[in-house]
Coordinates of C-alpha atoms in Angstrom, one line a residue:
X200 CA 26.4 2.5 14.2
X201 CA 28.5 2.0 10.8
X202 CA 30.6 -0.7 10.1
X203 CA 33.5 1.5 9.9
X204 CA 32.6 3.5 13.4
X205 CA 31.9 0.0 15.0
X206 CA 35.3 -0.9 13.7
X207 CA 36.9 2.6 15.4
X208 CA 35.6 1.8 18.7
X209 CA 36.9 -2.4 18.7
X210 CA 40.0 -1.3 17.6
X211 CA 40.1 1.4 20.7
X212 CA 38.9 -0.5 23.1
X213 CA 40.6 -3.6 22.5
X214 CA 44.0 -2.0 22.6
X215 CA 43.3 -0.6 26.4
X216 CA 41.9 -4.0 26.7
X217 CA 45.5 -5.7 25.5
X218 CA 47.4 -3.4 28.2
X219 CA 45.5 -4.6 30.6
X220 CA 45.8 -8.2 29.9
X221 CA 49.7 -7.6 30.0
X222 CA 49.6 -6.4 32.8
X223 CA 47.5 -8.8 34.5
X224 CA 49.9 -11.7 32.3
X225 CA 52.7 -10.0 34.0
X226 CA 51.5 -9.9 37.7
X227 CA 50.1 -13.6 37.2
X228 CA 53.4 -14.6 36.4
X229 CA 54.7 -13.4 39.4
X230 CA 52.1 -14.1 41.4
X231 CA 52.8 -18.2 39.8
X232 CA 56.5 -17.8 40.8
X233 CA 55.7 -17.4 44.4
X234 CA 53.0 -19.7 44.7
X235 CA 55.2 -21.8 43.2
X236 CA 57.6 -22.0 45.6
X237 CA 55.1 -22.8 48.1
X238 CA 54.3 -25.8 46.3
X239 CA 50.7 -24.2 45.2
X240 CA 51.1 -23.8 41.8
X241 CA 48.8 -22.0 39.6
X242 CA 48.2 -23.9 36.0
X243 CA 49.4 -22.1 33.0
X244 CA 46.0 -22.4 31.3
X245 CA 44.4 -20.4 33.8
X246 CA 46.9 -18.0 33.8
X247 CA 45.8 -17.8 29.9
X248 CA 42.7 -17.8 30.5
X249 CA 42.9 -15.0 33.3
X250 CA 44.6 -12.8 30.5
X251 CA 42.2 -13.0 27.8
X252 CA 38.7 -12.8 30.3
X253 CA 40.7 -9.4 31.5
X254 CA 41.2 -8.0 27.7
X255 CA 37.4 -8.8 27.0
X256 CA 36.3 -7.7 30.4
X257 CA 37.9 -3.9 30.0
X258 CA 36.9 -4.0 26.4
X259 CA 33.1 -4.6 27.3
X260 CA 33.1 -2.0 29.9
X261 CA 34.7 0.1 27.7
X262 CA 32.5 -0.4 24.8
X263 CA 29.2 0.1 27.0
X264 CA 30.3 2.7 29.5
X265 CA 32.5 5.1 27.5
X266 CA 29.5 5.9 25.0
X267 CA 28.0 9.5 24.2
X268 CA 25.8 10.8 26.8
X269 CA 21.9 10.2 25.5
X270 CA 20.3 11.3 28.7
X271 CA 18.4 9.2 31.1
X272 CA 16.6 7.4 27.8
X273 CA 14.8 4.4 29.1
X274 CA 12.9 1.7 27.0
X275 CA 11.3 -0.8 28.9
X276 CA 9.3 -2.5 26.3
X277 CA 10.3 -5.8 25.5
X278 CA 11.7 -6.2 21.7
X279 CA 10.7 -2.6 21.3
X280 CA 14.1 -2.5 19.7
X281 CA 13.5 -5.0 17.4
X282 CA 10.2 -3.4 16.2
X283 CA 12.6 -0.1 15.5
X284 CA 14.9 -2.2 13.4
X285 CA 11.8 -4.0 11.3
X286 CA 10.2 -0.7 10.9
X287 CA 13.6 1.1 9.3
X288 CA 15.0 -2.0 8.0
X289 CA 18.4 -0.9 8.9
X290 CA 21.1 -3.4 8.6
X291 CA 23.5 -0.9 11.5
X292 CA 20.3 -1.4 14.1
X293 CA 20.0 -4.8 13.4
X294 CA 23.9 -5.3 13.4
X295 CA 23.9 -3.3 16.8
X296 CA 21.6 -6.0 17.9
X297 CA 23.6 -8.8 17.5
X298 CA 26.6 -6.8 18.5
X299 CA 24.9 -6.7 21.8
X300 CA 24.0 -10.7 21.7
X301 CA 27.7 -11.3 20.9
X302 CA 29.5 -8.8 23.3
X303 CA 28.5 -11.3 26.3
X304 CA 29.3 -14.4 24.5
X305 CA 33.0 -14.3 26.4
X306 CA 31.1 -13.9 29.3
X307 CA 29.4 -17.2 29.8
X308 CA 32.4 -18.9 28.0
X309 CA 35.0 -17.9 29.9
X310 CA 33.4 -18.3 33.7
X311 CA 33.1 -21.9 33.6
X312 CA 36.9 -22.3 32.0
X313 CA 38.2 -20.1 35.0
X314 CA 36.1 -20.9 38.1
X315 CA 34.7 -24.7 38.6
X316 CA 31.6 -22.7 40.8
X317 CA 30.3 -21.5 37.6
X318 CA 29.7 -24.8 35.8
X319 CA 26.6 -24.8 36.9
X320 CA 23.8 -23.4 33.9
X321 CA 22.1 -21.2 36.5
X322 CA 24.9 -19.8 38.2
X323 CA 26.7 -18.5 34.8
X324 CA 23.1 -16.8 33.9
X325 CA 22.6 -14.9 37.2
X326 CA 26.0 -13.8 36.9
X327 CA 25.4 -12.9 33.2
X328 CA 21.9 -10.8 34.3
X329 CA 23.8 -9.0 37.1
X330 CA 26.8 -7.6 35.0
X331 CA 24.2 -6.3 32.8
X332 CA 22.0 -4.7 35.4
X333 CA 25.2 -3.2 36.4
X334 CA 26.0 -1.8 32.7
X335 CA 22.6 -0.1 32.6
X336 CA 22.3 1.3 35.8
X337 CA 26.0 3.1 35.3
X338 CA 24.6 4.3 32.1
X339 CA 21.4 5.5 33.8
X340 CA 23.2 7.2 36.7
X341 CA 25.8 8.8 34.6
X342 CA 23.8 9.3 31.5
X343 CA 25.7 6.6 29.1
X344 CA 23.9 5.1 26.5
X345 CA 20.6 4.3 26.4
X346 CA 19.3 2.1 29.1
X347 CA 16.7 -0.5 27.5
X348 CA 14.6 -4.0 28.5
X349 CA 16.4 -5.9 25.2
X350 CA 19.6 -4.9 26.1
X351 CA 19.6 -7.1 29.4
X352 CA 17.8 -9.9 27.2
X353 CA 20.6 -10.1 24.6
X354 CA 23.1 -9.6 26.7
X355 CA 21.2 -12.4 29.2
X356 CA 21.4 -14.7 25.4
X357 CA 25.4 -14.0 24.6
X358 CA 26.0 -15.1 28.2
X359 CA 24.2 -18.4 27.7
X360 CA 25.3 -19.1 24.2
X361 CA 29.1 -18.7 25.7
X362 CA 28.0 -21.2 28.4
X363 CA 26.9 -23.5 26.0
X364 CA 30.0 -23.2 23.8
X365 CA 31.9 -23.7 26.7
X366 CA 30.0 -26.4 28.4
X367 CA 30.6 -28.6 24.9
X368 CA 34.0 -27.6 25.7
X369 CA 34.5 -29.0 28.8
X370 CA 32.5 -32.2 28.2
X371 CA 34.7 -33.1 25.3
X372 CA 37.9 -32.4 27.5
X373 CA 36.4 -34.8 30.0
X374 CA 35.7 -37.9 27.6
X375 CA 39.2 -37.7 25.9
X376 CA 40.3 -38.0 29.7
X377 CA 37.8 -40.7 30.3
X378 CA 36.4 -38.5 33.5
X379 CA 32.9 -38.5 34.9
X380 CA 31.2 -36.1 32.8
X381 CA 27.8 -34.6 32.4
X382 CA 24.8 -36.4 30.6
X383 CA 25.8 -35.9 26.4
X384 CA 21.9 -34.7 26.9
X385 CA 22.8 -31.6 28.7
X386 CA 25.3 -30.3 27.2
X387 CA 22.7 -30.3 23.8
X388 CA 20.3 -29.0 26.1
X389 CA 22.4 -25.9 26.8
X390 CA 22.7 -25.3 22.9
X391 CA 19.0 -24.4 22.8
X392 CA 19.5 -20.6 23.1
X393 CA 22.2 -20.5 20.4
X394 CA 19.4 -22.2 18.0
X395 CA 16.9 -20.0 19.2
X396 CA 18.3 -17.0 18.0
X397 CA 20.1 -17.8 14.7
X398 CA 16.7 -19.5 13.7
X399 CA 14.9 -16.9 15.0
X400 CA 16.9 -14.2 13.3
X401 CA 16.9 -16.8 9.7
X402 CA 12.9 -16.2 10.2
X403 CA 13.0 -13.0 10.5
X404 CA 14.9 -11.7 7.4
X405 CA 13.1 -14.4 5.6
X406 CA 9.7 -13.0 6.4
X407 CA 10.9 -9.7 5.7
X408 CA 12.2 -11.0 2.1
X409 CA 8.4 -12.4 1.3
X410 CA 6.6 -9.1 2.2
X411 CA 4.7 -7.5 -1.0
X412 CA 5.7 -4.0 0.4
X413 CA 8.4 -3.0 2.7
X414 CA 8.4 -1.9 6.5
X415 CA 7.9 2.1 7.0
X416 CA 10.2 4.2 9.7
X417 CA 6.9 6.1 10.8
X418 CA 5.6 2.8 12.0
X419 CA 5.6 3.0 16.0
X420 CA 7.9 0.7 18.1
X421 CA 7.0 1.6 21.3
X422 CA 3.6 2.8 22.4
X423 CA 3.4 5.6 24.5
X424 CA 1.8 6.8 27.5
X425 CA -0.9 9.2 26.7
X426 CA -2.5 8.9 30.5
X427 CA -1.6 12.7 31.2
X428 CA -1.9 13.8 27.8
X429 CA -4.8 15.8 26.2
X430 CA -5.6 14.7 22.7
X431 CA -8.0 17.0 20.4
X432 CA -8.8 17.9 16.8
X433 CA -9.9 21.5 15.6
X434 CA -10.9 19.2 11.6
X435 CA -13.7 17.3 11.1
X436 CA -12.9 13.8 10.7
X437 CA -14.0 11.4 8.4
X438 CA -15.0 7.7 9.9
X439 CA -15.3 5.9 6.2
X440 CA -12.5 3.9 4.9
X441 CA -10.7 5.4 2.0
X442 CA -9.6 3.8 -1.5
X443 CA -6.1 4.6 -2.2
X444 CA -2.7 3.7 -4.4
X445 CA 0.5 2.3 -3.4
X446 CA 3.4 3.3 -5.9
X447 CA 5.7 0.4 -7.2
X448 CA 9.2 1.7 -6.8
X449 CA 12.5 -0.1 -6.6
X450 CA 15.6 0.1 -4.1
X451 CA 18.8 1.4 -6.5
X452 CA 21.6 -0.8 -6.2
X453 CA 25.0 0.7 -6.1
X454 CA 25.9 0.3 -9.7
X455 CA 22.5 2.3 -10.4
X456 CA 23.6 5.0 -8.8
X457 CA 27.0 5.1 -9.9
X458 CA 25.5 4.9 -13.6
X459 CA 23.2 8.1 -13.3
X460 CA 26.0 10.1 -11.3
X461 CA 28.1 9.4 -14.2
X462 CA 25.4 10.5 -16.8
X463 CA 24.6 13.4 -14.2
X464 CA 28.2 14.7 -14.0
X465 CA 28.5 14.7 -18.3
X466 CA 25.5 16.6 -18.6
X467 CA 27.0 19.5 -15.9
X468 CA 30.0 19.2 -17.8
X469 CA 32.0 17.3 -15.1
X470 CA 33.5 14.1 -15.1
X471 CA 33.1 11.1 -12.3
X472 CA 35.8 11.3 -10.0
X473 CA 37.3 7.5 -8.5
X474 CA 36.7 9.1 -4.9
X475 CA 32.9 7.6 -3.8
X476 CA 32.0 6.4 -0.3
X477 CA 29.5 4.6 -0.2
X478 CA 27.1 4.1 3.6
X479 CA 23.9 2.2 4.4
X480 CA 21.4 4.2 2.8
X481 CA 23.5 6.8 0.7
X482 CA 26.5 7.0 -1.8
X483 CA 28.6 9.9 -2.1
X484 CA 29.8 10.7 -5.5
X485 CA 32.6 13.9 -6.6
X486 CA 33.2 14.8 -9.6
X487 CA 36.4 15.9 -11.6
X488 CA 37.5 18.8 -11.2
X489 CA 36.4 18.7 -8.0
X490 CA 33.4 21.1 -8.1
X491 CA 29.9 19.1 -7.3
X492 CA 29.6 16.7 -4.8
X493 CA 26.1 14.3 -5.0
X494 CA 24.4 12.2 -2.8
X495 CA 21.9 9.6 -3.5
X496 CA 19.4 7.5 -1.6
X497 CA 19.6 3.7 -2.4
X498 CA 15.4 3.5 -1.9
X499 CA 14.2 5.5 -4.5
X500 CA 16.7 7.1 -6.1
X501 CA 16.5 10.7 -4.4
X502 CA 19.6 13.2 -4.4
X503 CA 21.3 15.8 -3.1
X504 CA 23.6 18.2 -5.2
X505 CA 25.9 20.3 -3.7
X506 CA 27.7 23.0 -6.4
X507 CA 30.5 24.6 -4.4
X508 CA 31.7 26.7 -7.7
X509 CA 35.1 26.6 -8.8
X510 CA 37.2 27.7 -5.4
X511 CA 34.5 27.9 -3.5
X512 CA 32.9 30.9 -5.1
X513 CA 29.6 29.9 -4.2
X514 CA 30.0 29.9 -0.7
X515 CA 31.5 33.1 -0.7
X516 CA 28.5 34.3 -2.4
X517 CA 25.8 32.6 0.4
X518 CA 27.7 34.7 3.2
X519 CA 27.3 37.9 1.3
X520 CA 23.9 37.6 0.3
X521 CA 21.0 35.3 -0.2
X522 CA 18.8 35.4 -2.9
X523 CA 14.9 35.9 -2.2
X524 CA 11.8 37.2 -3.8
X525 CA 12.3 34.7 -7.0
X526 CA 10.0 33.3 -9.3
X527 CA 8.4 30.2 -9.5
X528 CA 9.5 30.5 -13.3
X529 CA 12.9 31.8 -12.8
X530 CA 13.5 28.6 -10.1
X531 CA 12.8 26.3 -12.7
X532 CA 15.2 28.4 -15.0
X533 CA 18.2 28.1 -13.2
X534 CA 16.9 24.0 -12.2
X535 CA 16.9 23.2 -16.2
X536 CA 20.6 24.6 -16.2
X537 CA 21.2 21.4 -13.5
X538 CA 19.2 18.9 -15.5
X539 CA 16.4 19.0 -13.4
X540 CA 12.5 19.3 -14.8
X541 CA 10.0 19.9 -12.5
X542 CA 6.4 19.0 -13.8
X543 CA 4.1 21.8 -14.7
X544 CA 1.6 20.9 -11.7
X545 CA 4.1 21.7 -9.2
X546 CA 3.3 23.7 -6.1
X547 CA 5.9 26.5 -5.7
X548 CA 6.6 27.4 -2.3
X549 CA 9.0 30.3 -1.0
X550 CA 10.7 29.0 2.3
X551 CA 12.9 30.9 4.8
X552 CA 16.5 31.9 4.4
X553 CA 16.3 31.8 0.6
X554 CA 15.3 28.3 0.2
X555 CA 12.3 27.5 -2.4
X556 CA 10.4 24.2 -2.6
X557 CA 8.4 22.4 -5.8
X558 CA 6.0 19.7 -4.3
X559 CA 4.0 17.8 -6.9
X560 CA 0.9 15.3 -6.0
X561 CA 0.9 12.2 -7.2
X562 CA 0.9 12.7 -11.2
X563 CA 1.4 10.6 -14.7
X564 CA 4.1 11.9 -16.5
X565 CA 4.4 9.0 -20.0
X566 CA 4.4 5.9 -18.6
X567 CA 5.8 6.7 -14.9
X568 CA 4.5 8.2 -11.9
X569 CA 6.0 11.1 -10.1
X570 CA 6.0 12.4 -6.2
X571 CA 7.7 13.9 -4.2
X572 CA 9.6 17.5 -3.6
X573 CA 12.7 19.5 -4.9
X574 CA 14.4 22.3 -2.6
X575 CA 17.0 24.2 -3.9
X576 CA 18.7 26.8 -2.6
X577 CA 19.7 29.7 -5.3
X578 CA 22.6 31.9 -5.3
X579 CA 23.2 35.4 -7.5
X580 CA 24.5 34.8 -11.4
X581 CA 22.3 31.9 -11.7
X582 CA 24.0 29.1 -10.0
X583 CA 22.3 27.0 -7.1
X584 CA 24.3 25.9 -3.9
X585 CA 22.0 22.8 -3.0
X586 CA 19.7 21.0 -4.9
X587 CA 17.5 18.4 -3.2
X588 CA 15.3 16.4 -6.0
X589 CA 13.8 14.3 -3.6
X590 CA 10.9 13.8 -7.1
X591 CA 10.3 9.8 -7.4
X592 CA 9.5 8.1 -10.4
X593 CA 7.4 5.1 -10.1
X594 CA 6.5 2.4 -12.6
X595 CA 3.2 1.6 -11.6
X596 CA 0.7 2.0 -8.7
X597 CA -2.0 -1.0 -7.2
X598 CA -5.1 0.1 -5.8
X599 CA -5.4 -0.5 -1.7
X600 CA -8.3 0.3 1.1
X601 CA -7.2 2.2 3.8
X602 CA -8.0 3.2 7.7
X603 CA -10.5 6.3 8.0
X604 CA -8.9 9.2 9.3
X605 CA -11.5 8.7 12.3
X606 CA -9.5 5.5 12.9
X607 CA -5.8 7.0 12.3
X608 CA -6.5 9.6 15.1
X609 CA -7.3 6.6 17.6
X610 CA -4.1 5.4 16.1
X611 CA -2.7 9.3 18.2
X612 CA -4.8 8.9 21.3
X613 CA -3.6 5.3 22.0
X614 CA 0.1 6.7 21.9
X615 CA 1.1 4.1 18.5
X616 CA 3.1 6.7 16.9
X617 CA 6.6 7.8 16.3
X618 CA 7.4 10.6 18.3
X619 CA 8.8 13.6 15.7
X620 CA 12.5 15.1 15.9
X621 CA 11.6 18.5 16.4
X622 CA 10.2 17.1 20.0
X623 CA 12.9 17.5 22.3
X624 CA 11.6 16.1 25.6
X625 CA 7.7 13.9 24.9
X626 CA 7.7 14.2 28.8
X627 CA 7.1 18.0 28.9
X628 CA 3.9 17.2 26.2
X629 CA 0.1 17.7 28.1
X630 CA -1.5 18.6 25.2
X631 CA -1.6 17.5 21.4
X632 CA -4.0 19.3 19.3
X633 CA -4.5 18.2 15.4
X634 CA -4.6 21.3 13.2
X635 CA -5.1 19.4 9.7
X636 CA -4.9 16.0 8.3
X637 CA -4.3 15.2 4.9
X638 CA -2.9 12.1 3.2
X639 CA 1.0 12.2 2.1
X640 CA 3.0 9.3 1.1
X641 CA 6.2 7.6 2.3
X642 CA 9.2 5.5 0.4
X643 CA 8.9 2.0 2.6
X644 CA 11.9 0.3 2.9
X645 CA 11.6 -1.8 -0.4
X646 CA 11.1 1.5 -2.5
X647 CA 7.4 1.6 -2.5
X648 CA 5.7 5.0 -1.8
X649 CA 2.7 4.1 0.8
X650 CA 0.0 6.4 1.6
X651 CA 0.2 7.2 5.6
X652 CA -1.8 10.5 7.2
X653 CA -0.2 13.2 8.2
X654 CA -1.3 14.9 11.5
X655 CA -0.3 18.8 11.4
X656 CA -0.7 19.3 15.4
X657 CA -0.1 21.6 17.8
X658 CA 1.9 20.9 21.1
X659 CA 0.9 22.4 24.0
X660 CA -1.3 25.2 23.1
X661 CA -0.5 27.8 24.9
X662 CA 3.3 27.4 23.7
X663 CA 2.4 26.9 20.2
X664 CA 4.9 24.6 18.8
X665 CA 3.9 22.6 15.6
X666 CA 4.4 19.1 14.3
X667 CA 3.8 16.6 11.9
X668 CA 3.0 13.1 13.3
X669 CA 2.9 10.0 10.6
X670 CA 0.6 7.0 10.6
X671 CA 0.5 4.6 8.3
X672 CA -2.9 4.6 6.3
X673 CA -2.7 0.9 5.2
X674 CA -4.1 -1.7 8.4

């Protein structure tokens, strides 16, 4: 989830959760008024306090149980979540994360505040573990959310990090009044899970920061069951190690791609526009007049060009006719009139629906390295709606030993893979059968391009539905 989507959903959510609270404010009051006049008064603190736990309390059902239907998803592994966000590297599933750690905080703060049965550590936590067990097993019934084994540990941490907050709290109320108070030792002792995880998270980006290379997204989180699945290769597969490269690239920075969209956009004859939006792994650039739009990719550099034409004309054209049956010559024609090479030992490849690919191996070109693929999608009088030049240029590349393929396949038949899109429901999957195997590589988080073998298989014979599964080569 975005920063600015996160920042949709609070500001929902916490309005219901303000009507609420006035409305619980108002029947307090009048609720005080009469127990007043009994002589049982209710003190205006709690009152307070009562308003505010019942904003946060329709906010956090709000913000867990009125989520997009996932399907009954459930992850049982513990900190298989946190092996997703390592492997991607993304700063919205780490965020999400500690969103989850802090959603609970008010939780465990506000139960000791409000009821003097909950001063006690233990009876804060159970009650902390229940209300999550609740929020996942309305999610599993009805479908909300994904229902996973970290959730109920983070949630399980915000409650006792509240409790602390709220235990220090409470002790330091008690020595201004000079009351009997708990042992200064613990209160520090509650603390402890608050220190856990901020250290644990400073070690973890730390680590991350050292690493020669970065994490890959095709690096499994959770392993999966393969007990009732049938794993089988129609190749022969070699058992020796292989010597390979890894290609030093770089993550762009913001101002790098705003440099070479503005370069880009002179060369078409365009200027850059003000308008750019810029995302976690992407920046959106338009140019003026408002004609091309272009999106680049932060770790290596990659984009995508979409030409619309002037008024559209483009996609006018696409719904009359696509254009099919070109050359790979005439392709790189009407490429060189967007500023885009391709080198000369380029595979050329004629896709469906009028869409043409260039992949090129690994190659020197001066004193850079090149990878990757362009698609493009041509339209009549030589213009091109889409342009993906997904080509990276690397500066250098350091030799490496990798798995065998022998080994990489046990990697598949132990179930440590990531299961691909294109596979709607892995539950449905009896039989896996590996077509081909060949080496590819893939930009890591930090820009690098890492070899990993990729496994064309076959799911379920007698249905026939192909797939590419990813394992990292390196050990």
């Amino acid at each position: 989830m975005g920063l600015s989507e996160l920042f949709y959903f609070v500001i929902q959510y916490l309005k219901l959760g303000m009507i609420a609270g006035i409305l619980f404010f108002a029947g307090a009051v009048l609720y005080r008024k009469k127990r007043k006049s009994t002589g049982n008064d209710i003190p205006k603190i709690k009152i307070f306090l009562g308003t505010l736990f019942v904003m946060y309390a329709v906010f956090l059902l709000c913000s867990t149980l009125a989520r997009e239907g996932y399907g009954r998803v459930v992850k049982i592994q513990p900190f298989s979540s946190y092996m997703a966000a390592w492997n991607s590297a993304s700063s919205s599933e780490w965020r999400n994360l500690m969103v989850n750690i802090l959603l609970f905080i008010p939780f465990g703060f506000f139960l000791p505040l409000l009821s003097i049965r909950f001063r006690k550590c233990w009876k804060t936590y159970v009650a902390g573990i229940l209300m999550t067990i609740f929020i996942e097993g309305v999610q599993y019934v009805f479908q909300r959310g994904i229902v996973e084994f970290d959730d109920v540990m983070n949630n399980t941490l915000g409650t006792m990090i509240g409790y602390g907050i709220s235990s220090l709290i409470i002790q330091i109320g008690k020595c201004r009044k000079s009351e009997n108070r708990k042992s200064w030792g613990v209160v520090i002792l509650c603390q402890i899970p608050a220190v856990v995880v901020v250290g644990a998270y400073l070690v973890i980006f730390y680590v991350y920061s050292q690493l020669p290379m970065g994490t890959l997204s095709c690096q499994y989180s959770e392993k999966i069951s393969m007990s009732k699945i049938k794993v089988t290769s129609l190749c022969e597969l070699d058992p020796q190690k292989k010597e390979d490269y890894v290609y030093v690239g770089k993550v762009w920075s913001e101002a790098d791609c705003q440099s070479f969209a503005k370069d880009y956009f002179q060369k078409l004859g365009v200027t850059l526009s003000e308008r750019q939006d810029a995302y976690e792994n992407i920046v959106i650039f338009n140019s003026e007049p408002s004609r091309y739009i272009l999106n680049m990719a932060y770790r290596g550099g990659g984009y995508e060009l979409t030409d619309f034409g002037w008024d559209g004309e483009i996609l006018d054209m696409l719904m009359d006719e696509k254009t099919s049956g070109l050359t790979a010559e005439k392709v790189r024609e009407l490429l060189r009139n967007y500023s885009v090479t391709i080198p000369q030992n380029a595979v050329f490849t004629e896709l469906m629906d009028g869409e043409y690919r260039f992949e090129v191996e690994p190659v020197r070109e001066g004193e850079n390295w090149l990878y990757g693929e362009c698609m493009v999608i041509p339209t009549v009088n030589d213009l091109c709606y889409t342009i993906r030049n997904h080509i990276f240029s690397f500066s250098e590349r350091q030799g490496i030993t990798l798995r065998s393929e022998q080994e990489a396949f046990e990697c598949l038949e132990q179930g440590e893979f990531v299961v691909p899109e294109m596979i709607q429901d892995f539950s449905e999957v009896s039989e896996i059968t590996v077509s081909h195997v060949k080496i590819s590589y893939e930009l890591d988080s930090k820009g690098f391009a890492q070899p990993v073998y990729e496994f064309n298989v076959v799911i379920n014979q007698d249905e026939g539905e192909t797939a590419e599964i990813k394992i990292p080569a390196i050990e």
